[in-house]
Structures are given as C-alpha cells and as structure tokens.
Coordinates of N, CA and C in Angstrom, one line a residue:
M1 N -41.2 51.1 -6.3 CA -40.0 51.4 -7.4 C -40.4 49.8 -7.7
I2 N -40.8 49.5 -9.4 CA -40.5 48.5 -9.9 C -39.6 47.9 -10.8
E3 N -38.7 47.4 -10.2 CA -37.7 46.7 -10.9 C -37.8 46.4 -12.2
Q4 N -37.0 46.7 -13.4 CA -37.4 46.1 -14.6 C -36.5 44.8 -14.9
E5 N -37.2 43.7 -15.4 CA -36.4 42.6 -16.3 C -35.9 42.5 -16.7
T6 N -34.6 42.3 -16.8 CA -34.3 42.7 -18.8 C -34.4 40.5 -19.2
A7 N -34.7 41.0 -20.3 CA -35.3 39.1 -21.1 C -33.7 38.8 -21.5
V8 N -33.2 37.8 -21.2 CA -32.4 36.8 -22.0 C -33.2 36.6 -23.5
Q9 N -32.3 36.8 -24.4 CA -32.5 36.3 -25.8 C -31.7 35.5 -25.8
L10 N -32.3 33.9 -26.4 CA -32.0 33.4 -26.7 C -31.2 33.1 -28.4
L11 N -29.9 32.7 -28.7 CA -29.4 32.2 -30.4 C -31.2 32.3 -30.9
F12 N -30.9 30.5 -30.6 CA -31.9 29.9 -30.9 C -32.7 29.3 -29.8
P13 N -34.1 29.8 -29.0 CA -34.9 29.6 -28.1 C -36.0 28.6 -28.8
D14 N -36.5 28.1 -30.3 CA -36.7 27.2 -30.4 C -36.3 26.4 -31.9
K15 N -36.8 25.0 -32.3 CA -36.2 24.8 -33.4 C -36.9 25.4 -34.6
Q16 N -37.9 25.9 -34.2 CA -38.4 26.8 -35.7 C -37.5 27.9 -35.6
T17 N -37.2 28.4 -35.1 CA -36.5 29.6 -34.8 C -34.7 29.3 -35.8
F18 N -34.7 27.8 -35.0 CA -33.5 26.9 -35.8 C -33.6 27.0 -37.2
E19 N -34.1 26.3 -37.4 CA -35.0 25.5 -39.3 C -34.6 26.7 -40.1
Q20 N -35.5 28.2 -39.1 CA -35.9 29.4 -40.2 C -34.4 29.8 -40.1
C21 N -33.3 30.4 -39.6 CA -32.3 30.9 -39.5 C -31.4 29.7 -40.1
F22 N -31.4 28.2 -40.7 CA -30.6 27.8 -41.1 C -31.3 28.2 -42.5
K23 N -32.3 27.7 -43.3 CA -32.8 28.2 -44.1 C -32.6 29.3 -44.8
G24 N -32.5 30.4 -43.6 CA -32.5 31.9 -44.7 C -31.0 32.5 -44.7
H25 N -30.0 32.0 -43.8 CA -28.3 32.2 -44.6 C -27.9 30.9 -44.3
Y26 N -27.8 30.1 -44.6 CA -27.4 29.1 -45.3 C -26.3 29.1 -46.5
Q27 N -26.8 29.9 -47.3 CA -26.0 30.3 -48.7 C -25.5 31.4 -48.7
K28 N -26.1 32.1 -48.0 CA -25.3 33.0 -47.6 C -23.9 32.7 -46.6
L29 N -24.5 31.9 -46.0 CA -22.5 32.2 -45.3 C -21.8 30.8 -46.0
C30 N -22.5 30.0 -46.3 CA -21.5 29.3 -47.3 C -21.0 30.0 -48.4
A31 N -21.2 31.1 -48.7 CA -20.6 32.0 -49.3 C -19.6 33.1 -48.7
Y32 N -19.4 33.0 -47.3 CA -19.1 33.0 -46.7 C -17.8 32.2 -45.9
A33 N -17.6 31.7 -46.1 CA -16.8 30.5 -45.9 C -16.0 30.1 -46.8
F34 N -16.8 30.2 -47.9 CA -15.8 29.6 -49.3 C -14.5 31.0 -49.4
M35 N -15.0 32.2 -48.8 CA -13.7 33.4 -48.8 C -12.7 33.2 -47.7
Y36 N -12.8 32.0 -47.0 CA -11.8 31.8 -45.8 C -11.4 30.3 -46.1
L37 N -12.4 29.5 -46.9 CA -11.8 28.4 -47.0 C -11.5 27.7 -48.7
N38 N -11.8 28.4 -49.4 CA -11.4 27.9 -51.0 C -12.4 26.8 -51.9
N39 N -13.0 26.0 -51.2 CA -13.4 25.0 -51.4 C -14.9 24.8 -50.9
K40 N -16.0 24.7 -51.5 CA -17.4 24.8 -51.7 C -17.7 23.7 -50.4
S41 N -17.3 22.1 -51.0 CA -17.4 21.2 -49.9 C -17.1 21.5 -48.7
D42 N -15.4 22.6 -48.6 CA -15.2 22.8 -46.7 C -16.3 23.5 -46.4
A43 N -16.4 24.4 -46.7 CA -17.2 25.6 -46.7 C -18.9 25.3 -46.0
E44 N -19.2 24.6 -46.9 CA -20.7 23.7 -46.9 C -20.6 22.8 -45.3
E45 N -19.3 22.3 -45.4 CA -19.1 21.2 -43.6 C -19.2 22.4 -42.8
A46 N -18.0 23.1 -42.9 CA -17.6 24.8 -42.0 C -19.3 25.2 -41.4
V47 N -20.4 25.2 -42.4 CA -21.3 26.3 -42.0 C -22.3 25.1 -41.2
Q48 N -22.4 23.7 -42.1 CA -23.3 22.9 -41.4 C -22.6 22.5 -39.7
D49 N -20.9 21.8 -39.8 CA -20.8 22.0 -38.4 C -21.0 23.6 -37.1
T50 N -20.8 24.2 -37.8 CA -21.4 26.0 -37.2 C -22.3 25.6 -36.6
F51 N -23.1 25.2 -37.7 CA -25.0 25.2 -36.6 C -25.5 24.4 -36.2
F52 N -24.5 22.6 -36.5 CA -24.9 21.7 -35.5 C -24.2 22.0 -34.5
R53 N -23.5 23.0 -34.0 CA -22.3 23.2 -32.9 C -23.4 24.5 -31.6
L54 N -24.1 24.8 -32.4 CA -24.5 25.9 -31.9 C -26.0 25.4 -31.6
W55 N -26.6 25.0 -32.5 CA -27.5 24.0 -31.3 C -27.5 22.8 -30.6
E56 N -26.8 22.6 -30.4 CA -26.7 21.8 -29.4 C -26.0 22.5 -27.5
Q57 N -25.8 24.0 -28.3 CA -26.0 24.7 -26.8 C -26.9 25.5 -27.4
H58 N -28.1 25.2 -28.0 CA -29.2 26.9 -28.0 C -29.8 27.4 -26.8
D59 N -29.6 26.5 -25.9 CA -29.9 26.7 -24.4 C -28.9 28.0 -23.8
K60 N -27.4 27.8 -24.3 CA -26.6 28.1 -23.9 C -26.5 30.1 -24.4
N61 N -26.4 29.8 -25.7 CA -26.5 30.9 -26.4 C -26.9 31.9 -26.2
E62 N -26.4 33.4 -25.6 CA -27.3 34.2 -25.6 C -27.3 35.5 -27.0
L63 N -28.2 35.6 -27.1 CA -27.5 36.6 -28.4 C -27.8 38.0 -27.9
R64 N -26.9 38.8 -28.2 CA -26.0 40.3 -27.6 C -26.3 41.0 -28.6
T65 N -26.5 40.5 -30.5 CA -26.4 41.6 -31.6 C -27.4 41.0 -32.1
S66 N -26.9 40.5 -33.7 CA -28.5 40.3 -34.2 C -27.2 38.8 -34.3
R67 N -29.0 38.1 -34.4 CA -28.6 36.6 -34.9 C -27.8 36.5 -36.5
Q68 N -27.8 38.1 -37.3 CA -27.0 37.6 -38.5 C -25.7 37.3 -38.2
A69 N -26.1 38.4 -37.5 CA -24.1 38.8 -37.1 C -23.3 37.7 -36.2
Y70 N -24.1 37.3 -35.4 CA -23.4 36.8 -34.5 C -23.5 35.1 -35.3
L71 N -23.7 34.8 -36.7 CA -23.6 33.1 -37.4 C -22.4 33.4 -37.8
F72 N -22.3 34.9 -38.8 CA -21.2 35.1 -39.5 C -20.0 34.9 -38.7
R73 N -20.2 35.5 -37.3 CA -18.9 35.7 -36.4 C -18.6 34.6 -36.0
A74 N -19.5 33.8 -35.6 CA -19.9 32.1 -35.6 C -19.0 31.1 -37.0
V75 N -19.1 31.3 -37.6 CA -18.2 30.9 -39.1 C -17.4 31.0 -39.2
R76 N -17.3 32.7 -39.2 CA -16.0 33.2 -39.6 C -14.9 32.6 -38.1
N77 N -14.9 32.3 -37.1 CA -13.8 31.6 -35.7 C -14.3 30.0 -36.5
H78 N -14.6 30.0 -37.3 CA -15.0 28.1 -37.6 C -13.9 27.4 -38.3
C79 N -14.0 28.7 -39.3 CA -13.1 28.4 -40.7 C -11.5 29.2 -39.9
L80 N -11.4 30.1 -39.0 CA -10.2 30.7 -38.8 C -9.2 29.3 -38.0
N81 N -10.2 28.7 -37.2 CA -9.7 27.7 -37.1 C -9.6 26.2 -37.7
R82 N -9.9 26.3 -38.3 CA -9.9 25.2 -38.9 C -8.5 25.1 -39.9
N83 N -8.4 26.5 -40.8 CA -7.1 26.8 -41.3 C -6.0 27.1 -40.2
R84 N -6.7 27.7 -38.9 CA -4.9 27.3 -37.8 C -4.1 25.5 -38.0
H85 N -5.1 24.5 -37.6 CA -5.3 23.5 -37.9 C -4.2 22.9 -38.5
L86 N -5.0 23.5 -39.9 CA -4.3 23.0 -41.3 C -3.3 23.5 -41.1
D87 N -2.5 24.4 -40.9 CA -1.5 25.1 -41.4 C -0.3 24.3 -39.9
V88 N -0.8 23.9 -38.8 CA 0.0 23.8 -37.8 C 0.3 21.7 -39.0
E89 N -0.7 21.6 -39.2 CA -0.8 20.1 -39.5 C 0.2 20.5 -40.9
K90 N 0.1 20.9 -42.0 CA 1.2 21.0 -43.5 C 2.7 21.6 -42.6
A91 N 2.6 22.5 -41.5 CA 4.1 22.5 -41.1 C 4.9 21.8 -40.3
Y92 N 4.0 20.8 -39.8 CA 4.2 19.2 -39.4 C 4.4 18.0 -40.2
R93 N 3.9 18.6 -41.3 CA 4.3 17.2 -42.2 C 5.9 17.2 -43.1
N94 N 5.7 19.0 -43.5 CA 6.8 19.8 -44.0 C 8.5 19.3 -43.3
Y95 N 8.2 19.5 -41.7 CA 9.1 18.9 -41.2 C 9.6 17.4 -41.3
L96 N 8.9 16.8 -40.8 CA 9.1 15.2 -41.2 C 9.3 15.4 -42.5
K97 N 8.9 15.4 -43.7 CA 9.1 15.7 -44.7 C 10.8 15.8 -44.5
N98 N 11.1 17.2 -43.9 CA 12.8 17.5 -43.8 C 13.7 16.9 -43.3
Q99 N 13.2 16.3 -42.1 CA 13.9 15.5 -41.7 C 14.6 13.8 -41.8
Q100 N 13.9 13.6 -43.3 CA 13.8 12.1 -44.1 C 15.2 12.5 -44.6
E101 N 15.4 14.0 -45.4 CA 16.0 13.7 -46.0 C 17.2 13.3 -45.7
P102 N 18.6 13.2 -46.7 CA 19.5 12.7 -46.8 C 20.2 14.1 -46.2
G103 N 21.0 13.6 -45.3 CA 22.3 15.3 -44.9 C 21.9 15.6 -43.1
N104 N 20.3 15.4 -43.0 CA 20.2 16.2 -41.8 C 21.2 15.4 -40.3
S105 N 20.7 16.0 -39.8 CA 21.8 15.7 -37.8 C 21.0 13.9 -37.6
S106 N 22.0 14.0 -37.4 CA 21.5 12.5 -36.2 C 21.2 13.2 -35.1
D107 N 21.4 14.5 -34.6 CA 20.3 15.0 -32.9 C 19.8 15.0 -33.0
S108 N 18.9 15.5 -34.5 CA 16.9 15.8 -34.8 C 16.5 14.6 -35.0
Q109 N 16.9 13.6 -35.6 CA 16.9 12.0 -35.8 C 16.7 11.7 -34.6
T110 N 17.6 11.5 -33.8 CA 17.1 11.0 -31.8 C 16.5 11.8 -31.5
L111 N 16.4 13.1 -31.8 CA 15.0 14.2 -30.7 C 13.5 13.4 -31.3
E112 N 13.5 13.6 -33.1 CA 12.6 12.9 -33.5 C 12.0 11.8 -32.7
N113 N 12.9 10.5 -32.6 CA 12.5 9.4 -32.3 C 12.1 9.6 -31.0
E114 N 13.1 10.3 -29.9 CA 13.0 10.7 -28.9 C 10.5 11.0 -28.3
L115 N 10.8 12.0 -29.3 CA 9.2 12.7 -29.5 C 8.2 11.3 -29.6
K116 N 8.4 11.0 -30.7 CA 7.5 9.4 -31.1 C 6.9 8.8 -30.1
V117 N 8.3 8.0 -28.9 CA 8.3 6.8 -28.3 C 7.1 8.2 -27.2
K118 N 7.5 8.9 -26.7 CA 7.2 10.1 -25.9 C 5.6 10.0 -26.0
I119 N 5.3 10.2 -27.2 CA 3.0 10.7 -27.7 C 3.3 9.4 -27.8
H120 N 3.3 8.1 -28.4 CA 3.3 7.0 -27.8 C 3.0 6.5 -26.8
K121 N 3.7 7.2 -26.0 CA 3.3 6.3 -24.6 C 2.2 7.1 -23.9
A122 N 1.9 8.6 -24.2 CA 1.0 8.8 -23.8 C 0.0 8.9 -24.3
I123 N -0.3 8.8 -25.8 CA -1.3 7.8 -26.1 C -2.3 7.0 -25.2
H124 N -0.8 6.6 -24.6 CA -1.6 4.8 -24.4 C -1.7 4.8 -23.3
R125 N -2.0 6.1 -22.6 CA -2.0 6.1 -21.1 C -4.0 6.8 -20.8
M126 N -4.1 7.4 -22.0 CA -5.0 7.9 -22.3 C -6.7 6.6 -21.9
P127 N -7.7 7.2 -21.1 CA -8.5 6.1 -21.8 C -9.1 5.4 -22.6
P128 N -9.5 4.4 -22.2 CA -9.7 3.5 -23.8 C -10.5 4.5 -25.1
E129 N -11.6 5.1 -24.8 CA -12.5 6.1 -25.6 C -12.2 6.9 -26.2
R130 N -11.2 7.8 -24.9 CA -10.7 9.4 -25.5 C -9.4 9.0 -26.3
K131 N -8.7 7.3 -26.3 CA -7.6 6.6 -27.2 C -8.4 6.5 -28.6
N132 N -9.3 5.8 -28.4 CA -9.8 5.5 -29.9 C -10.0 7.0 -30.4
I133 N -10.7 8.1 -30.1 CA -11.3 9.4 -31.0 C -10.5 9.7 -31.0
F134 N -9.1 9.7 -30.6 CA -8.1 10.4 -30.9 C -7.0 9.9 -32.5
L135 N -7.4 8.9 -31.6 CA -6.8 8.0 -33.4 C -7.4 7.6 -34.2
L136 N -8.2 7.7 -33.9 CA -9.3 8.2 -35.2 C -9.6 9.2 -36.0
S137 N -9.2 10.3 -35.5 CA -9.3 12.1 -35.9 C -7.5 12.4 -36.8
R138 N -6.5 11.8 -35.6 CA -5.3 12.3 -35.8 C -4.5 11.5 -37.0
Y139 N -4.6 9.6 -36.7 CA -3.9 9.1 -37.2 C -5.0 8.5 -38.6
E140 N -6.2 8.3 -38.5 CA -6.5 7.7 -39.9 C -7.7 8.9 -40.4
G141 N -7.4 10.8 -39.8 CA -8.3 11.5 -40.8 C -9.6 11.7 -40.5
L142 N -10.1 11.0 -39.3 CA -11.8 11.3 -39.9 C -12.2 12.5 -39.2
K143 N -13.4 13.0 -39.4 CA -13.8 14.4 -38.6 C -14.7 14.1 -38.2
N144 N -14.7 14.6 -37.3 CA -15.8 14.6 -35.4 C -16.7 14.6 -35.8
R145 N -17.3 14.4 -36.9 CA -19.1 14.1 -37.5 C -18.8 12.4 -37.9
E146 N -17.6 12.1 -38.9 CA -17.4 11.0 -39.3 C -17.1 9.5 -37.6
I147 N -16.4 10.3 -36.9 CA -15.8 9.5 -35.5 C -17.0 9.4 -34.9
A148 N -17.8 10.5 -34.6 CA -19.2 10.0 -34.2 C -20.4 9.2 -34.5
E149 N -20.2 9.1 -35.8 CA -21.0 8.2 -36.3 C -20.9 6.8 -36.0
Q150 N -19.4 6.3 -36.2 CA -18.6 5.4 -36.2 C -18.8 4.6 -35.0
L151 N -18.8 5.4 -33.8 CA -18.4 5.2 -32.2 C -19.5 5.0 -31.6
G152 N -21.2 5.9 -32.2 CA -22.1 6.2 -32.1 C -22.1 6.6 -30.9
I153 N -21.8 7.9 -30.5 CA -21.9 8.6 -29.7 C -22.0 10.4 -30.2
S154 N -21.9 11.1 -29.6 CA -22.3 12.5 -30.3 C -21.3 13.5 -30.8
I155 N -21.2 14.2 -31.4 CA -20.4 15.2 -31.9 C -19.5 15.3 -30.5
K156 N -20.6 16.7 -29.8 CA -20.1 17.0 -28.9 C -18.8 16.4 -27.8
T157 N -19.8 14.8 -27.1 CA -18.4 14.4 -26.9 C -17.4 13.9 -27.5
V158 N -17.2 14.2 -28.9 CA -16.2 13.7 -29.6 C -14.8 15.6 -29.4
E159 N -15.5 15.8 -29.5 CA -15.2 17.9 -29.2 C -14.4 16.9 -27.8
N160 N -15.3 16.9 -27.2 CA -14.6 17.3 -25.7 C -13.3 16.4 -25.2
Q161 N -14.1 14.9 -26.0 CA -12.8 14.1 -26.1 C -11.2 14.7 -26.3
M162 N -11.4 15.4 -27.3 CA -10.1 15.4 -28.3 C -9.7 17.1 -27.8
G163 N -10.4 17.4 -27.4 CA -10.1 18.5 -26.3 C -8.9 18.2 -25.2
K164 N -9.5 17.1 -24.5 CA -8.9 17.0 -23.4 C -7.6 16.1 -23.1
A165 N -8.4 15.1 -24.8 CA -6.3 14.4 -25.2 C -5.6 15.0 -25.8
L166 N -5.4 16.6 -26.5 CA -4.8 17.8 -26.8 C -4.2 18.3 -25.7
K167 N -4.9 18.4 -24.6 CA -4.8 19.2 -23.3 C -3.9 18.1 -22.6
F168 N -4.2 17.1 -22.8 CA -3.3 15.8 -21.7 C -2.3 15.8 -22.2
L169 N -1.8 15.9 -24.1 CA -0.6 15.7 -24.6 C 0.0 16.6 -24.6
K170 N -0.1 17.5 -23.9 CA 0.2 19.3 -23.9 C 1.2 19.3 -22.5
E171 N 0.4 18.8 -22.0 CA 0.7 18.4 -20.6 C 2.2 17.7 -20.7
E172 N 1.8 16.3 -21.0 CA 2.5 15.6 -21.3 C 4.2 15.7 -21.8
L173 N 3.8 16.2 -23.3 CA 4.8 16.7 -24.1 C 5.5 18.3 -23.7
R174 N 5.2 19.1 -22.2 CA 5.6 20.4 -22.1 C 7.2 20.2 -22.2
E175 N 8.4 19.4 -22.0 CA 9.9 20.0 -22.2 C 9.8 19.9 -23.7
Y176 N 9.4 19.4 -24.7 CA 10.0 19.8 -26.1 C 8.5 20.4 -26.5
M177 N 7.9 21.5 -25.7 CA 7.2 22.3 -26.9 C 7.9 23.5 -27.1
P178 N 9.0 24.1 -26.1 CA 9.4 25.1 -27.1 C 10.6 25.1 -28.1
L179 N 10.9 23.2 -28.2 CA 11.4 23.2 -29.6 C 10.5 23.4 -30.5
L180 N 9.6 22.6 -30.4 CA 8.4 22.3 -31.4 C 8.0 23.3 -32.1
L181 N 7.8 24.8 -31.5 CA 7.1 25.9 -31.6 C 8.3 26.5 -31.9
L182 N 8.9 26.4 -32.1 CA 10.4 26.9 -33.0 C 11.1 26.2 -34.0
L183 N 10.6 25.0 -33.7 CA 10.5 24.3 -35.4 C 9.7 24.2 -36.3
I184 N 8.1 24.8 -36.0 CA 7.2 25.1 -36.7 C 7.6 26.7 -37.4
A185 N 7.7 27.5 -36.4 CA 8.4 28.8 -36.7 C 9.0 28.7 -37.9
Q186 N 10.4 28.1 -38.0 CA 11.4 28.0 -38.6 C 10.7 27.4 -40.0
I187 N 9.9 26.4 -40.0 CA 9.4 25.7 -40.9 C 8.4 27.2 -41.9
F188 N 7.7 27.8 -41.0 CA 6.6 29.0 -41.4 C 7.6 29.7 -41.9
N189 N 8.9 30.6 -42.0 CA 9.6 30.9 -42.3 C 10.4 30.7 -43.2
E190 N 11.1 30.0 -43.3 CA 11.2 29.0 -44.9 C 10.4 28.9 -45.8
S191 N 8.8 28.8 -45.5 CA 8.4 28.8 -46.1 C 7.3 29.7 -46.8
K192 N 7.9 31.0 -46.3 CA 6.9 32.6 -47.0 C 8.6 33.0 -48.1
P193 N 7.5 33.4 -49.2 CA 8.3 33.7 -50.5 C 9.4 35.1 -50.0
W194 N 8.9 35.8 -49.3 CA 9.2 37.1 -49.3 C 10.6 36.9 -48.2
G195 N 10.7 35.1 -47.5 CA 11.2 35.3 -46.4 C 12.5 35.6 -47.0

C-alpha cells in the first residue's frame, strides 16, 4: 500500500503569488483595517506592515484556509494589537497627567519616582542595539519601519529586539506589575462614560 503524501501549501510560495495577492487584496484589506483604526493612513500602514511581516516569513506560513481569509485574519490581528498598544499608552499618559495635578498624594509620587529610576536603570542594562531600538520606539515615537531605516537593519530585527526589551523590562519590573495593572484598570474604569 502506497502512503499518500500531503502537500503543504505555503501562503506565498513565490514572489509572483505575493505580488498578485498584494495587488488583488490591498484595497479591500485597507477598507477592512479602516473599520478598526478609523484612519486611512493608519489602515494603509497596517496592511503594508502585515504584508511585509508575512513576506518575511513566507517560507514558514502554511496555508490551511483560503489566502483571502488568512490575509483578513492577519490584518485584523495586527489592528487589534495596535489598538491595545495605543490604549495602554493612552492610559499611562492619563495616569501621569493625573499624578501631576495638585493634591495627589506624595506616596504615589514617590512610587512613580521609584519606578522611573528602576526603568531607567533597566534600560541602561540592555545591550546597546536593543537599548537604542527601545529608546527610538518608546521615547522618540518612531515606528518599526522608521527605526529599521534609521539604523540600517531589518524590521524583523527591530521587532525581535523590541520583544526582548519588553520581556526584560517585564521581568525587571515584576514587583511593580500588580500595582501598574491596578492603576491602568482604574484609569480605564474612570474614563468609561457608563462607569
């Protein structure tokens, strides 16, 4: 009895398939991303970033559904991750703003100062390239593509280094995490009109 081999189909087996998918789905995917991001240029950037990431791993992404379904899911996930990231940043900015208003307790100011020192020390213990990428992203507000261009490295390298930087900071600041999560949750609850 002959065993039948199952052919593994890749999302983008070659450059031609990638280009056809990009041209054929770009407008629809941008309109789809717009539903999540409410901004045309952000939607276009999300779709371009998604395609770039998928092409970087084109030899690893196995296709178990239609290409169109796969692309729409990838764009949706990218948009949701981006929105979560922006929500956390907004909550943190609101928290900092509230802490700077007169009448806030000196305990929270002391904790904030302690946390800033701890973050500063942790950042400076990172390897130079990782530290540079983290600072460009978090303190100068550059996007991954801009950092990659500025440093002459791939976007994948930027993403990997950012992931390692965030994991390192999470580990270094673990004793503050419960408090930070509580403060962020409190800020979200205060900002809800129905709360």
